[in-house]
CSV table of C-alpha atoms and ligand atoms in Angstrom, one decimal:
chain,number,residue,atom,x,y,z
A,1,UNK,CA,0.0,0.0,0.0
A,2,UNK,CA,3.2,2.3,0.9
A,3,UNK,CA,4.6,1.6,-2.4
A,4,UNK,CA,1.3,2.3,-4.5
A,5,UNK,CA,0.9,6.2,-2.7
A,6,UNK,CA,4.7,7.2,-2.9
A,7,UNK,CA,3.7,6.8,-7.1
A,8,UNK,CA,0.6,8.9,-7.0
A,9,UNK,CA,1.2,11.8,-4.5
A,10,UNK,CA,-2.6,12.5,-5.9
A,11,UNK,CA,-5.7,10.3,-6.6
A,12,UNK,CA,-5.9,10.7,-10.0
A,13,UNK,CA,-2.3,10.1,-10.9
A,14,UNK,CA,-2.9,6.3,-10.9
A,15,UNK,CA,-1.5,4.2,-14.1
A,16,UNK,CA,-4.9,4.4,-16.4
A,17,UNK,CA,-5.4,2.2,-19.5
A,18,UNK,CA,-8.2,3.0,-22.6
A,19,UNK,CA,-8.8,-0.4,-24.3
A,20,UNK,CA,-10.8,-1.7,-26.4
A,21,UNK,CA,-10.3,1.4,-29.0
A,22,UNK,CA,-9.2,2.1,-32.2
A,23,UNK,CA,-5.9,4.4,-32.6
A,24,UNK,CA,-5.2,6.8,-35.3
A,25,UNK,CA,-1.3,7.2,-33.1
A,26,UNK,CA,-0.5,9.5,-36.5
A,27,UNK,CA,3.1,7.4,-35.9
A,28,UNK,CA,5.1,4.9,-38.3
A,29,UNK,CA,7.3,5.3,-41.4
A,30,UNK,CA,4.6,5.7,-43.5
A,31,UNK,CA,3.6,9.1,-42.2
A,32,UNK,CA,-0.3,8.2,-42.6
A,33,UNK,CA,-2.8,7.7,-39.6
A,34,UNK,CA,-1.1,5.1,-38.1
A,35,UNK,CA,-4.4,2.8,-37.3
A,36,UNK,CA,-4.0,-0.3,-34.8
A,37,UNK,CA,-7.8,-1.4,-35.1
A,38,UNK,CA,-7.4,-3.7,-31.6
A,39,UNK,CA,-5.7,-1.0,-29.4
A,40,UNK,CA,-4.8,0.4,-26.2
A,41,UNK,CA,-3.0,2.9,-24.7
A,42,UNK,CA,-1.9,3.1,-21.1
A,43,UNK,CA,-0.4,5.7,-19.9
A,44,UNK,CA,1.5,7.1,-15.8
A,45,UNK,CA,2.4,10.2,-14.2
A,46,UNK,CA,0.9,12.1,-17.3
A,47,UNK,CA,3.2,10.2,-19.6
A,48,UNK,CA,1.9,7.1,-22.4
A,49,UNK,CA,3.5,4.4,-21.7
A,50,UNK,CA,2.1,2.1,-24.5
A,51,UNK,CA,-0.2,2.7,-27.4
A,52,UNK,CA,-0.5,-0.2,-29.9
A,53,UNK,CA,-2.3,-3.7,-30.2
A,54,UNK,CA,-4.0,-4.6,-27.2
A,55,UNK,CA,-2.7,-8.3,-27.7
A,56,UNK,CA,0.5,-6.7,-27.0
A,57,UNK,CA,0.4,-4.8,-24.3
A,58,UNK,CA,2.7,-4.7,-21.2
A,59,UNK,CA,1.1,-6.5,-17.7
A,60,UNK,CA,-0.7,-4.0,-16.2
A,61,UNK,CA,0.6,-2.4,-13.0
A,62,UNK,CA,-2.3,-3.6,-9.7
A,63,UNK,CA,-3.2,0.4,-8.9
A,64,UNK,CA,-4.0,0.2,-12.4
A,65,UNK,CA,-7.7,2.1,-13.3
A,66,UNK,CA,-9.1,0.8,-16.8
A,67,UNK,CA,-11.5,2.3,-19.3
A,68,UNK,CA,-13.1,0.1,-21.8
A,69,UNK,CA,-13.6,2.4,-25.0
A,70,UNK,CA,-16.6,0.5,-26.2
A,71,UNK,CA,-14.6,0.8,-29.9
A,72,UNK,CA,-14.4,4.3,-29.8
A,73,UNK,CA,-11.5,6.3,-31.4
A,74,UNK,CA,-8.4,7.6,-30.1
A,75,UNK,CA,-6.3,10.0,-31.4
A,76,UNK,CA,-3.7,12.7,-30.0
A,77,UNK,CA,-5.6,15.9,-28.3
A,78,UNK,CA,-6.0,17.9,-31.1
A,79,UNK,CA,-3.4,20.9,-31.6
A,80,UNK,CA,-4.2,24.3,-32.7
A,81,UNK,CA,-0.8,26.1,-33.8
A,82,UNK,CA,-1.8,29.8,-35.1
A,83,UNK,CA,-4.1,31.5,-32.9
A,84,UNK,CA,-4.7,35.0,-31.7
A,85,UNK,CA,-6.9,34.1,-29.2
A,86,UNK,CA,-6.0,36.5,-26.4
A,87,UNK,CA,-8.2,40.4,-28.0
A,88,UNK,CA,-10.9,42.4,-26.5
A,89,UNK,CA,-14.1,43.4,-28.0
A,90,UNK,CA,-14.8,41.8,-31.7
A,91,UNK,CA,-15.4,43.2,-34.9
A,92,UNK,CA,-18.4,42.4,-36.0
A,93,UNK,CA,-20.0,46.2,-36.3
A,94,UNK,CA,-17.0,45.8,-38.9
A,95,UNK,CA,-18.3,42.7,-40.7
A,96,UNK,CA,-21.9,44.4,-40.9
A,97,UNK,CA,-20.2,47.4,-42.0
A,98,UNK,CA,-18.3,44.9,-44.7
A,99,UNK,CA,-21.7,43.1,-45.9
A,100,UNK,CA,-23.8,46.6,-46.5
A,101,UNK,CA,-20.9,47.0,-49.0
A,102,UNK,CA,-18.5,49.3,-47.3
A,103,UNK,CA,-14.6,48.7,-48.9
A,104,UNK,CA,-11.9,48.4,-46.7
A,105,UNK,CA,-10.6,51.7,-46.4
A,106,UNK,CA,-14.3,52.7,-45.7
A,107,UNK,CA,-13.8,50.3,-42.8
A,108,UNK,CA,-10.3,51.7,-41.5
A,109,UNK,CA,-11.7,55.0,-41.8
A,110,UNK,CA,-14.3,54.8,-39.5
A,111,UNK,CA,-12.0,52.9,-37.0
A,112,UNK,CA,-11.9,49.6,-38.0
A,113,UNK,CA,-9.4,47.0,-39.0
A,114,UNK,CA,-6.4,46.2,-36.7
A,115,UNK,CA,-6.1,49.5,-35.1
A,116,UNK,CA,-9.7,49.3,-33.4
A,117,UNK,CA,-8.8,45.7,-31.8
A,118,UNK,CA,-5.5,48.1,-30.6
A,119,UNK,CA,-7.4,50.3,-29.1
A,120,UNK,CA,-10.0,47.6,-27.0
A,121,UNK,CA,-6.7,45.6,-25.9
A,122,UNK,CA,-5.1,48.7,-24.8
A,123,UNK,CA,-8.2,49.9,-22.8
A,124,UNK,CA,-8.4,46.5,-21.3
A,125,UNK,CA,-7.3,45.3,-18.2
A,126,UNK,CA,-4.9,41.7,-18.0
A,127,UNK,CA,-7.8,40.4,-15.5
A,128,UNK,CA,-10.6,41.2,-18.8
A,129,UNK,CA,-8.5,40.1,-21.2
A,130,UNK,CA,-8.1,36.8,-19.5
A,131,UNK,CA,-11.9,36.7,-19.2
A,132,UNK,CA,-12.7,37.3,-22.8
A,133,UNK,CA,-10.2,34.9,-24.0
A,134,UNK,CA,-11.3,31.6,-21.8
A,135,UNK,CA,-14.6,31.2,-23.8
A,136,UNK,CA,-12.4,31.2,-26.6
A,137,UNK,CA,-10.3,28.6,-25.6
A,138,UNK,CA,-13.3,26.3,-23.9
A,139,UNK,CA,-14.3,26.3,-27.6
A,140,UNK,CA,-11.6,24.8,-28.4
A,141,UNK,CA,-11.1,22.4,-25.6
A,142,UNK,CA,-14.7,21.6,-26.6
A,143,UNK,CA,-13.3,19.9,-29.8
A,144,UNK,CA,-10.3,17.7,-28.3
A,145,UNK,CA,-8.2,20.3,-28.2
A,146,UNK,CA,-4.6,19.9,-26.0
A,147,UNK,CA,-2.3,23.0,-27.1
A,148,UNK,CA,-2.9,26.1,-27.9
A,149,UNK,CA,-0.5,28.5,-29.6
A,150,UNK,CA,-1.5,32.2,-28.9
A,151,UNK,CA,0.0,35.4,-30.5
A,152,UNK,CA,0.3,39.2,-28.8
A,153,UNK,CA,-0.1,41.9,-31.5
A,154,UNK,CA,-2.6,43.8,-30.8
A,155,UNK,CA,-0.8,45.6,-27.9
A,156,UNK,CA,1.9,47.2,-30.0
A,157,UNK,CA,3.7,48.6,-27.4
A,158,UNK,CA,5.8,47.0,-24.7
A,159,UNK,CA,3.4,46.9,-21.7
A,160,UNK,CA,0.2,46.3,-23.8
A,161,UNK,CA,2.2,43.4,-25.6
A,162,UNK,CA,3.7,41.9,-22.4
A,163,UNK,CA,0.2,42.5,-20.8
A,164,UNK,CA,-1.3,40.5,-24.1
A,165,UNK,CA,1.0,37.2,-23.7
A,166,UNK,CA,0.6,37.3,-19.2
A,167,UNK,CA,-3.0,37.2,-20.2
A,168,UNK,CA,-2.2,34.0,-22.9
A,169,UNK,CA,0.0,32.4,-20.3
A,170,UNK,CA,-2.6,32.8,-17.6
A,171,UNK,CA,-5.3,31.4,-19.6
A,172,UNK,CA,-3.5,28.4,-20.2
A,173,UNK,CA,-2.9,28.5,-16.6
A,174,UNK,CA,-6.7,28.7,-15.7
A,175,UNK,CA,-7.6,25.6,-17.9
A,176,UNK,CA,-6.1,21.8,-18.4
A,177,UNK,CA,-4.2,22.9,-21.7
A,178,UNK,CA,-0.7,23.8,-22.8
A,179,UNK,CA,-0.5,27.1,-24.2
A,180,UNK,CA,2.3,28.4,-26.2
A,181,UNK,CA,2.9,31.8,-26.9
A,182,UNK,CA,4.5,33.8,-29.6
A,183,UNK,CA,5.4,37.5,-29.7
A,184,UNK,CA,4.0,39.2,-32.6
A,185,UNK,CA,4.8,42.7,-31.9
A,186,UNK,CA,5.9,43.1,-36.0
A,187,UNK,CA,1.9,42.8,-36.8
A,188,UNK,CA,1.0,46.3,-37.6
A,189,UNK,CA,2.2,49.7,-37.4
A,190,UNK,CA,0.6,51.6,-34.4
A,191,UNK,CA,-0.9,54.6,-34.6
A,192,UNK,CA,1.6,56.8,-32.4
A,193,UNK,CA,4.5,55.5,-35.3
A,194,UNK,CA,2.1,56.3,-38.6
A,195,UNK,CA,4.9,57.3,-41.2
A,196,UNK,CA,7.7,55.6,-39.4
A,197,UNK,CA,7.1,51.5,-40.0
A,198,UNK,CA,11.4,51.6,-39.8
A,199,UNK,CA,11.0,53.5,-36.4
A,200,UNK,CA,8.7,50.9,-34.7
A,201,UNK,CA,10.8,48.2,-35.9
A,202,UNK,CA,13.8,49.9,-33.8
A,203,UNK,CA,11.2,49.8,-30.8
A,204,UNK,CA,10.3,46.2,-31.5
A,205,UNK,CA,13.2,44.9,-31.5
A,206,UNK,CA,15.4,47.4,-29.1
A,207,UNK,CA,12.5,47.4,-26.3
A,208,UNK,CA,9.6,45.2,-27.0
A,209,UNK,CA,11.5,42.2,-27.7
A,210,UNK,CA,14.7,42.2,-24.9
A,211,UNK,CA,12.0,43.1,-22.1
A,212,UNK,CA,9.5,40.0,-23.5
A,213,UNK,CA,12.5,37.7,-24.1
A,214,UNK,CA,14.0,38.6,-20.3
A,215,UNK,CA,10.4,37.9,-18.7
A,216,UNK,CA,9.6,34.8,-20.0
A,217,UNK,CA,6.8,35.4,-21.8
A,218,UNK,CA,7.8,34.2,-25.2
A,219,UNK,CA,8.1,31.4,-26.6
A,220,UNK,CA,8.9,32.1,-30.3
A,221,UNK,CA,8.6,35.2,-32.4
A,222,UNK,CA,6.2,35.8,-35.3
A,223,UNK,CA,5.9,39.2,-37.7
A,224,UNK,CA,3.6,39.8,-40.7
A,225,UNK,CA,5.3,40.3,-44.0
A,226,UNK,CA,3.1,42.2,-46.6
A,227,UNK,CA,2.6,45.5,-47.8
A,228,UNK,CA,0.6,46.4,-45.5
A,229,UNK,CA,2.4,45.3,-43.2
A,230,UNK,CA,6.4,44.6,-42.7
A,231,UNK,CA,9.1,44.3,-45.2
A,232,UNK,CA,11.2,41.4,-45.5
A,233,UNK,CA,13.9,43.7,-44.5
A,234,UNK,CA,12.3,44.8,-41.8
A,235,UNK,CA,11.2,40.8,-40.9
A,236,UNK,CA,14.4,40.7,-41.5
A,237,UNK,CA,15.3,42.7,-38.4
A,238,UNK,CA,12.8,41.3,-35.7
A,239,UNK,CA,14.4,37.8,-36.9
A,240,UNK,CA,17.9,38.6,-35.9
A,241,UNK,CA,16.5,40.2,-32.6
A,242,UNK,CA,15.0,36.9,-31.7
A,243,UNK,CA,17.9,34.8,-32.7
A,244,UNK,CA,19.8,36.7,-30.2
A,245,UNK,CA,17.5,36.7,-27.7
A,246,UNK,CA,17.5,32.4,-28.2
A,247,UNK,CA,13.7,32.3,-29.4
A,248,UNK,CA,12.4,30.4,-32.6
A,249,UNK,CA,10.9,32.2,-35.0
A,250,UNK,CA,7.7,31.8,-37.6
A,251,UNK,CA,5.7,34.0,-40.4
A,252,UNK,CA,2.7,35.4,-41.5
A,253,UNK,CA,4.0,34.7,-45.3
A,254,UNK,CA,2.7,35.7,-48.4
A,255,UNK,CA,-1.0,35.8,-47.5
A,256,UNK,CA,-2.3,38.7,-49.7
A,257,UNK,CA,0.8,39.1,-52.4
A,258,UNK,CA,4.2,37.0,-52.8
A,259,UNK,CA,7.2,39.0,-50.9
A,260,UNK,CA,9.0,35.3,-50.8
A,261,UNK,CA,7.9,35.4,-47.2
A,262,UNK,CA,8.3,31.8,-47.4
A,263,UNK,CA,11.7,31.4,-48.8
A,264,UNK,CA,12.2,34.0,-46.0
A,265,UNK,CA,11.2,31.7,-42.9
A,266,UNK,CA,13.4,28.9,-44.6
A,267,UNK,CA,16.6,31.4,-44.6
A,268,UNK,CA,16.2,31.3,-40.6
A,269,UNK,CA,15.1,27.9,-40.1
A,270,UNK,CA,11.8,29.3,-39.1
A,271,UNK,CA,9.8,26.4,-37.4
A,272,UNK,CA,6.3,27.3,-40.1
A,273,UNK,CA,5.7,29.9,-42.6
A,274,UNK,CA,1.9,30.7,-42.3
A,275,UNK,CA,-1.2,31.4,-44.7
A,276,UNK,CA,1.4,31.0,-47.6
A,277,UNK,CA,-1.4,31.7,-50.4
A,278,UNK,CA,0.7,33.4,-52.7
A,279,UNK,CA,3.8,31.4,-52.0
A,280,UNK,CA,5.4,29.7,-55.4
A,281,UNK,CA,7.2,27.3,-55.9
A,282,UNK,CA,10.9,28.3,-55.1
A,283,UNK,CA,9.3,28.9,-51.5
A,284,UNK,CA,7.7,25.4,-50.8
A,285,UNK,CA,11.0,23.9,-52.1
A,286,UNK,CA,13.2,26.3,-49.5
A,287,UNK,CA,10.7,25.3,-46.7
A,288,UNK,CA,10.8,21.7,-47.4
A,289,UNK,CA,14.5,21.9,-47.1
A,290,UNK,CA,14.8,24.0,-43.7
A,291,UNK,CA,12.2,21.6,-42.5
A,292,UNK,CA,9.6,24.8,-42.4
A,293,UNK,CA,6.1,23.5,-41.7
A,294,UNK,CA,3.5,25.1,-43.8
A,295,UNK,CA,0.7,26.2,-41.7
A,296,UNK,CA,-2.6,26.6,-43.8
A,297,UNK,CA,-5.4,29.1,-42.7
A,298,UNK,CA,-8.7,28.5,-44.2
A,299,UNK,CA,-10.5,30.0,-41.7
A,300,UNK,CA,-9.0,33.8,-43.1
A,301,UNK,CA,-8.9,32.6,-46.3
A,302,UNK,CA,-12.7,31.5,-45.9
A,303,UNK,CA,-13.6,34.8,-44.1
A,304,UNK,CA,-11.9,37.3,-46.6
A,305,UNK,CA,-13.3,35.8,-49.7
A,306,UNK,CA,-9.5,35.4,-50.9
A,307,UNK,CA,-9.4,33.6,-54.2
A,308,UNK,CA,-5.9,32.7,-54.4
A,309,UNK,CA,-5.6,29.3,-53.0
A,310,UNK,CA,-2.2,27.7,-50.9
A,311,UNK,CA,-0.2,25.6,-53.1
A,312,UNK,CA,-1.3,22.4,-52.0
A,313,UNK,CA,0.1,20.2,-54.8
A,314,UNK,CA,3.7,22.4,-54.6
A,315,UNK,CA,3.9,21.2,-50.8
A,316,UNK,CA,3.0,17.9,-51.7
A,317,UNK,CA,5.6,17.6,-54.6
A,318,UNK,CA,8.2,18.9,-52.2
A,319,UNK,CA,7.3,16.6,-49.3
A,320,UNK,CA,6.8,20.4,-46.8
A,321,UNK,CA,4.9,19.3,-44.3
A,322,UNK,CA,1.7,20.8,-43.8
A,323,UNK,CA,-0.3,21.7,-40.6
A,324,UNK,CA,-4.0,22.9,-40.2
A,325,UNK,CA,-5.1,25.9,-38.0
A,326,UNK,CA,-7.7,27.9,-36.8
A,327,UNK,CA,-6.1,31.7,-37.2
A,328,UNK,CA,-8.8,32.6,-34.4
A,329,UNK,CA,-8.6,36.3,-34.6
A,330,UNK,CA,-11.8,39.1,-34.4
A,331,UNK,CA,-10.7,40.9,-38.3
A,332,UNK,CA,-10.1,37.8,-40.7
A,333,UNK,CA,-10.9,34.6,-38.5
A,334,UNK,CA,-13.6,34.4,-36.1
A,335,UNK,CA,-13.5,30.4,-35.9
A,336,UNK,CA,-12.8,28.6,-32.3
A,337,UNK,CA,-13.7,25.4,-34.1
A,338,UNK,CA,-10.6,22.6,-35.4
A,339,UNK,CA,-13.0,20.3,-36.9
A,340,UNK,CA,-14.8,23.0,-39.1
A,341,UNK,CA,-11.0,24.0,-40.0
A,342,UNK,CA,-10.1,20.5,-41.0
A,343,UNK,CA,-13.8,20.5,-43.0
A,344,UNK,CA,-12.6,23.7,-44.5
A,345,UNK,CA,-9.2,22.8,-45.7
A,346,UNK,CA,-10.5,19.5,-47.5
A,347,UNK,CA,-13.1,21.2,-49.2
A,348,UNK,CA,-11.5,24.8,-50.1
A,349,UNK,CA,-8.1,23.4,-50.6
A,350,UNK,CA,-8.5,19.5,-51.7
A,351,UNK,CA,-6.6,18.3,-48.2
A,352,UNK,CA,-6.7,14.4,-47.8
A,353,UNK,CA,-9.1,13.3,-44.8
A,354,UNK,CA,-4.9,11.8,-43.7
A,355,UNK,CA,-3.6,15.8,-44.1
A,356,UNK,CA,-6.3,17.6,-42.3
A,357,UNK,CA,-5.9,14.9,-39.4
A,358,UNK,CA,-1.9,15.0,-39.2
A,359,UNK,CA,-2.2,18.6,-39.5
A,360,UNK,CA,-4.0,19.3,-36.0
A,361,UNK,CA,-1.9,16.9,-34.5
A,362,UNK,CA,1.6,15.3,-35.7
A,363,UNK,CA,2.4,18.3,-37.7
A,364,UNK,CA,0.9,21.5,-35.6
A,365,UNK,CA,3.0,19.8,-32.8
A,366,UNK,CA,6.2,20.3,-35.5
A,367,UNK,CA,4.9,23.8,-36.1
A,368,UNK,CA,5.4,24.5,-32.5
A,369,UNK,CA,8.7,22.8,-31.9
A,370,UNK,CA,6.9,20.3,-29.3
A,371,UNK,CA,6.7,16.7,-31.5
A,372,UNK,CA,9.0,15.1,-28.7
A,373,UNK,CA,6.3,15.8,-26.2
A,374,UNK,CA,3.0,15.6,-27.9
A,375,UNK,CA,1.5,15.5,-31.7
A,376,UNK,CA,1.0,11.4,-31.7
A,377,UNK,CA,0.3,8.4,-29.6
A,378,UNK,CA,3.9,7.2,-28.8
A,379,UNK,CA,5.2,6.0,-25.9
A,380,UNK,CA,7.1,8.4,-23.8
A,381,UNK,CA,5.0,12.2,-24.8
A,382,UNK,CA,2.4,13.5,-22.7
A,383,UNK,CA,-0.4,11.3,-22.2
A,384,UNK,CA,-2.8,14.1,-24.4
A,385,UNK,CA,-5.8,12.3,-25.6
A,386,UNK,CA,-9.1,12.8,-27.7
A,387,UNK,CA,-11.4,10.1,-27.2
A,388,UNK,CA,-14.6,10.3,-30.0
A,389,UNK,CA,-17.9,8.9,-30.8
A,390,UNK,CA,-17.0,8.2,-34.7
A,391,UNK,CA,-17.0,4.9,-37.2
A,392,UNK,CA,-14.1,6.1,-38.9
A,393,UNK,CA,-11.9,9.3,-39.1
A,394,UNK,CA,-12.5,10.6,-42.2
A,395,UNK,CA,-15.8,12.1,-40.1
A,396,UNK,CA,-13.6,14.2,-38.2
A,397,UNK,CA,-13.4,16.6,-41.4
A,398,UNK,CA,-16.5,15.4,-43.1
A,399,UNK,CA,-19.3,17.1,-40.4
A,400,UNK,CA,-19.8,20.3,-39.8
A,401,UNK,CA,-20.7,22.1,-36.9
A,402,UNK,CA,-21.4,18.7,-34.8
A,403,UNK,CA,-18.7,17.5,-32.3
A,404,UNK,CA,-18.4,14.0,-31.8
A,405,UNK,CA,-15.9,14.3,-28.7
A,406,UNK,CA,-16.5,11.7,-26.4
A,407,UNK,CA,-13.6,12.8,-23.9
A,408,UNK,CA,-10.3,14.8,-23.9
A,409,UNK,CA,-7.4,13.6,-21.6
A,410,UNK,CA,-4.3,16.3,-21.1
A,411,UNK,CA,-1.2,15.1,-19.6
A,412,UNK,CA,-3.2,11.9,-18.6
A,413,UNK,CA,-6.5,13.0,-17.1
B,501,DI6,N1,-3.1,38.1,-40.9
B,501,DI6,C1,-4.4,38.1,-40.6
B,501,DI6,O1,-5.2,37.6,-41.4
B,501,DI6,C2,-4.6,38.7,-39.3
B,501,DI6,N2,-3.3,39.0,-38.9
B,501,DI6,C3,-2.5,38.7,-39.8
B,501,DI6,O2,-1.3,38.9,-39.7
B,501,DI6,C4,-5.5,39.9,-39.3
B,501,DI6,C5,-5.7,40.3,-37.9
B,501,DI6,C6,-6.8,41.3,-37.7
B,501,DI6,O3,-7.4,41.8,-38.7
B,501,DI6,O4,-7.2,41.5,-36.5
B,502,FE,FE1,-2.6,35.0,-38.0
């Protein structure tokens, strides 16, 4: 009895096995679902221990609790790996603006766009910000969801971006999910610099990025390169910061025109390139080689009525790997829902059932530079499960708007 409690300081920390279940583990050579149809995964102190054939299965520890799965699917807790989760207010006086026909620039001009989600972050405390954001992120949970990767950006300054990514590490805090955030303080040009994009860029990554780096708060950096936006040059800058400061970096890339924001990320071994509709050839074949993951949007690309699609078939040829995420923001992603994403990506883009599935798991854990941990169902990574009511997986991506979660495990309960 001694020996059982000094393994499981608390109740719930006994050895627990799911059997009876069917695995997608997203693990093996062949880099395709990975199905054992007979399986079983059992898992200690947070950890998997096994997941495979049930016939072959280690002896079960005695303290061991075990859940029959009835045949149910398992897969890895599902991973969302481009969010900007953590903003106050919304936007959607802007969409109604948007639909009664008003352009863009009809939009900024009466305070809209990125500027107006400035202003409600600024105004907002780190205690409301947290408040606003949890819905956001139950939404997710809701769905399987495990990690969460959420972006600053709308702070554009050094407190209101630090203030941003406390309130993204204290939402992760406040739920059973890992949260990993990125500093995107190259998002847009604040109002106090108008005129002076170069300027800001000294104060991003002279101020902003030291202070964020020396507090913790970051765990990679991310910048926007377009026109609108950052040059590469300037991208170029921000990158360097971060290199010295020891943080990974990662792109908004060539969403609205081709800067060769791809081939970009690649130069610095950026862990994904992002959105990455206008990216050509010469950029899937430099991110395939700096082992860049490609993460597709469909969510923006949905929401803005582009018409330019990713190039699915150029990632393909070049064996880049391809992940699959929400974008959640209030301007050009409103979406707190992975499944719809996946649905999105197969029918907007022509992703395999296999693609969509491997890229809210195995590959959004590459795109965040966690695979050793979580992603798939191996032994040894956090014991980060979802558990669903479905025949077969293909009707992860194939419903919309109906979640067929049955349970969601993080770190083994
Ligand atoms: N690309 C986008 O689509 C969003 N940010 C980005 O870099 C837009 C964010 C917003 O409009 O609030
Ligand atoms: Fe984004």
């Amino acid at each position: 009895m001694g020996k059982m409690m000094a393994g499981t300081e608390k109740s719930g920390e006994h050895p627990r096995i799911w059997r009876n279940a069917r695995l997608a583990t997203m693990a093996g050579p062949s880099g395709g679902l990975g199905i054992v149809e007979h399986g079983a995964v059992s898992v200690a102190n947070g950890r998997i221990v096994y997941a495979g054939p049930e016939a072959g299965m280690p002896a079960a520890p005695s303290n061991a609790e075990t859940i029959d799965c009835g045949g149910r699917w398992i897969t890895p807790g599902l991973i969302d790996c481009h969010t900007h989760l953590v903003y106050a207010g919304n936007r959607a006086n802007e969409f109604e603006m948007r639909l009664a026909g008003a352009t863009y620039e009809e939009v900024a001009r009466a305070g809209g766009g990125i500027v107006s989600s400035v202003k409600a972050l600024r105004a907002a405390s780190e205690d409301e910000l947290v408040a606003q954001s949890l819905p956001r992120l139950d939404a997710l949970m809701a769905e399987g969801v495990t990690t969460v990767e959420i972006k600053s950006g709308y702070g554009l300054d050094r407190d209101n971006e630090a203030k941003a990514l406390r309130a993204a590490r204290r939402v992760g805090g406040e739920r059973a999910v890992a949260v990993k955030t990125s500093f995107l303080g190259a998002h847009a040009l604040p109002p106090e610099f108008a005129g002076n994009k170069d300027g800001y860029i000294d104060s991003v990554v002279k101020d902003m990025l030291p202070a964020i780096a020396a507090e913790g708060l970051a765990d990679a950096v991310d910048g926007f390169c377009e026109g609108l936006a950052f040059s590469p040059e300037q991208i170029t800058r921000v990158f360097d910061a971060a290199k010295a400061a020891g943080l990974p970096v990662k792109l908004h890339a060539d969403q609205l025109s081709n800067l060769h924001g791809a081939e970009l990320a690649a130069r610095y071994g950026a862990l994904s390139a992002d959105h990455l509709e206008y990216t050509d050839e010469a950029g899937a074949a430099a991110m395939a080689k700096a082992g860049t993951v490609a993460v597709i949007l469909p969510g923006a690309y949905y929401f803005i009525r582009e018409t330019k699609k990713p190039p699915i078939d150029l990632f393909r040829a070049h064996g880049t790997r391809m992940a699959v995420a929400t974008d959640s923001n209030p301007g050009t992603s409103p979406l707190t829902s992975l499944l719809l994403t996946m649905n999105m990506a197969a029918t907007l883009f022509g992703m395999t059932v296999d693609e969509c599935i491997a890229g809210v798991t195995r590959e959004a854990a590459r795109a965040l530079g966690v695979l050793g941990e979580t992603g798939t169902l191996e032994a040894g990574k956090w014991a980060d499960l979802a558990i669903w009511d479905i025949e077969r997986p293909a009707e992860l991506v194939y419903r919309m708007g109906f979640n067929p979660l049955h349970a969601r495990i993080w770190r083994g309960q």
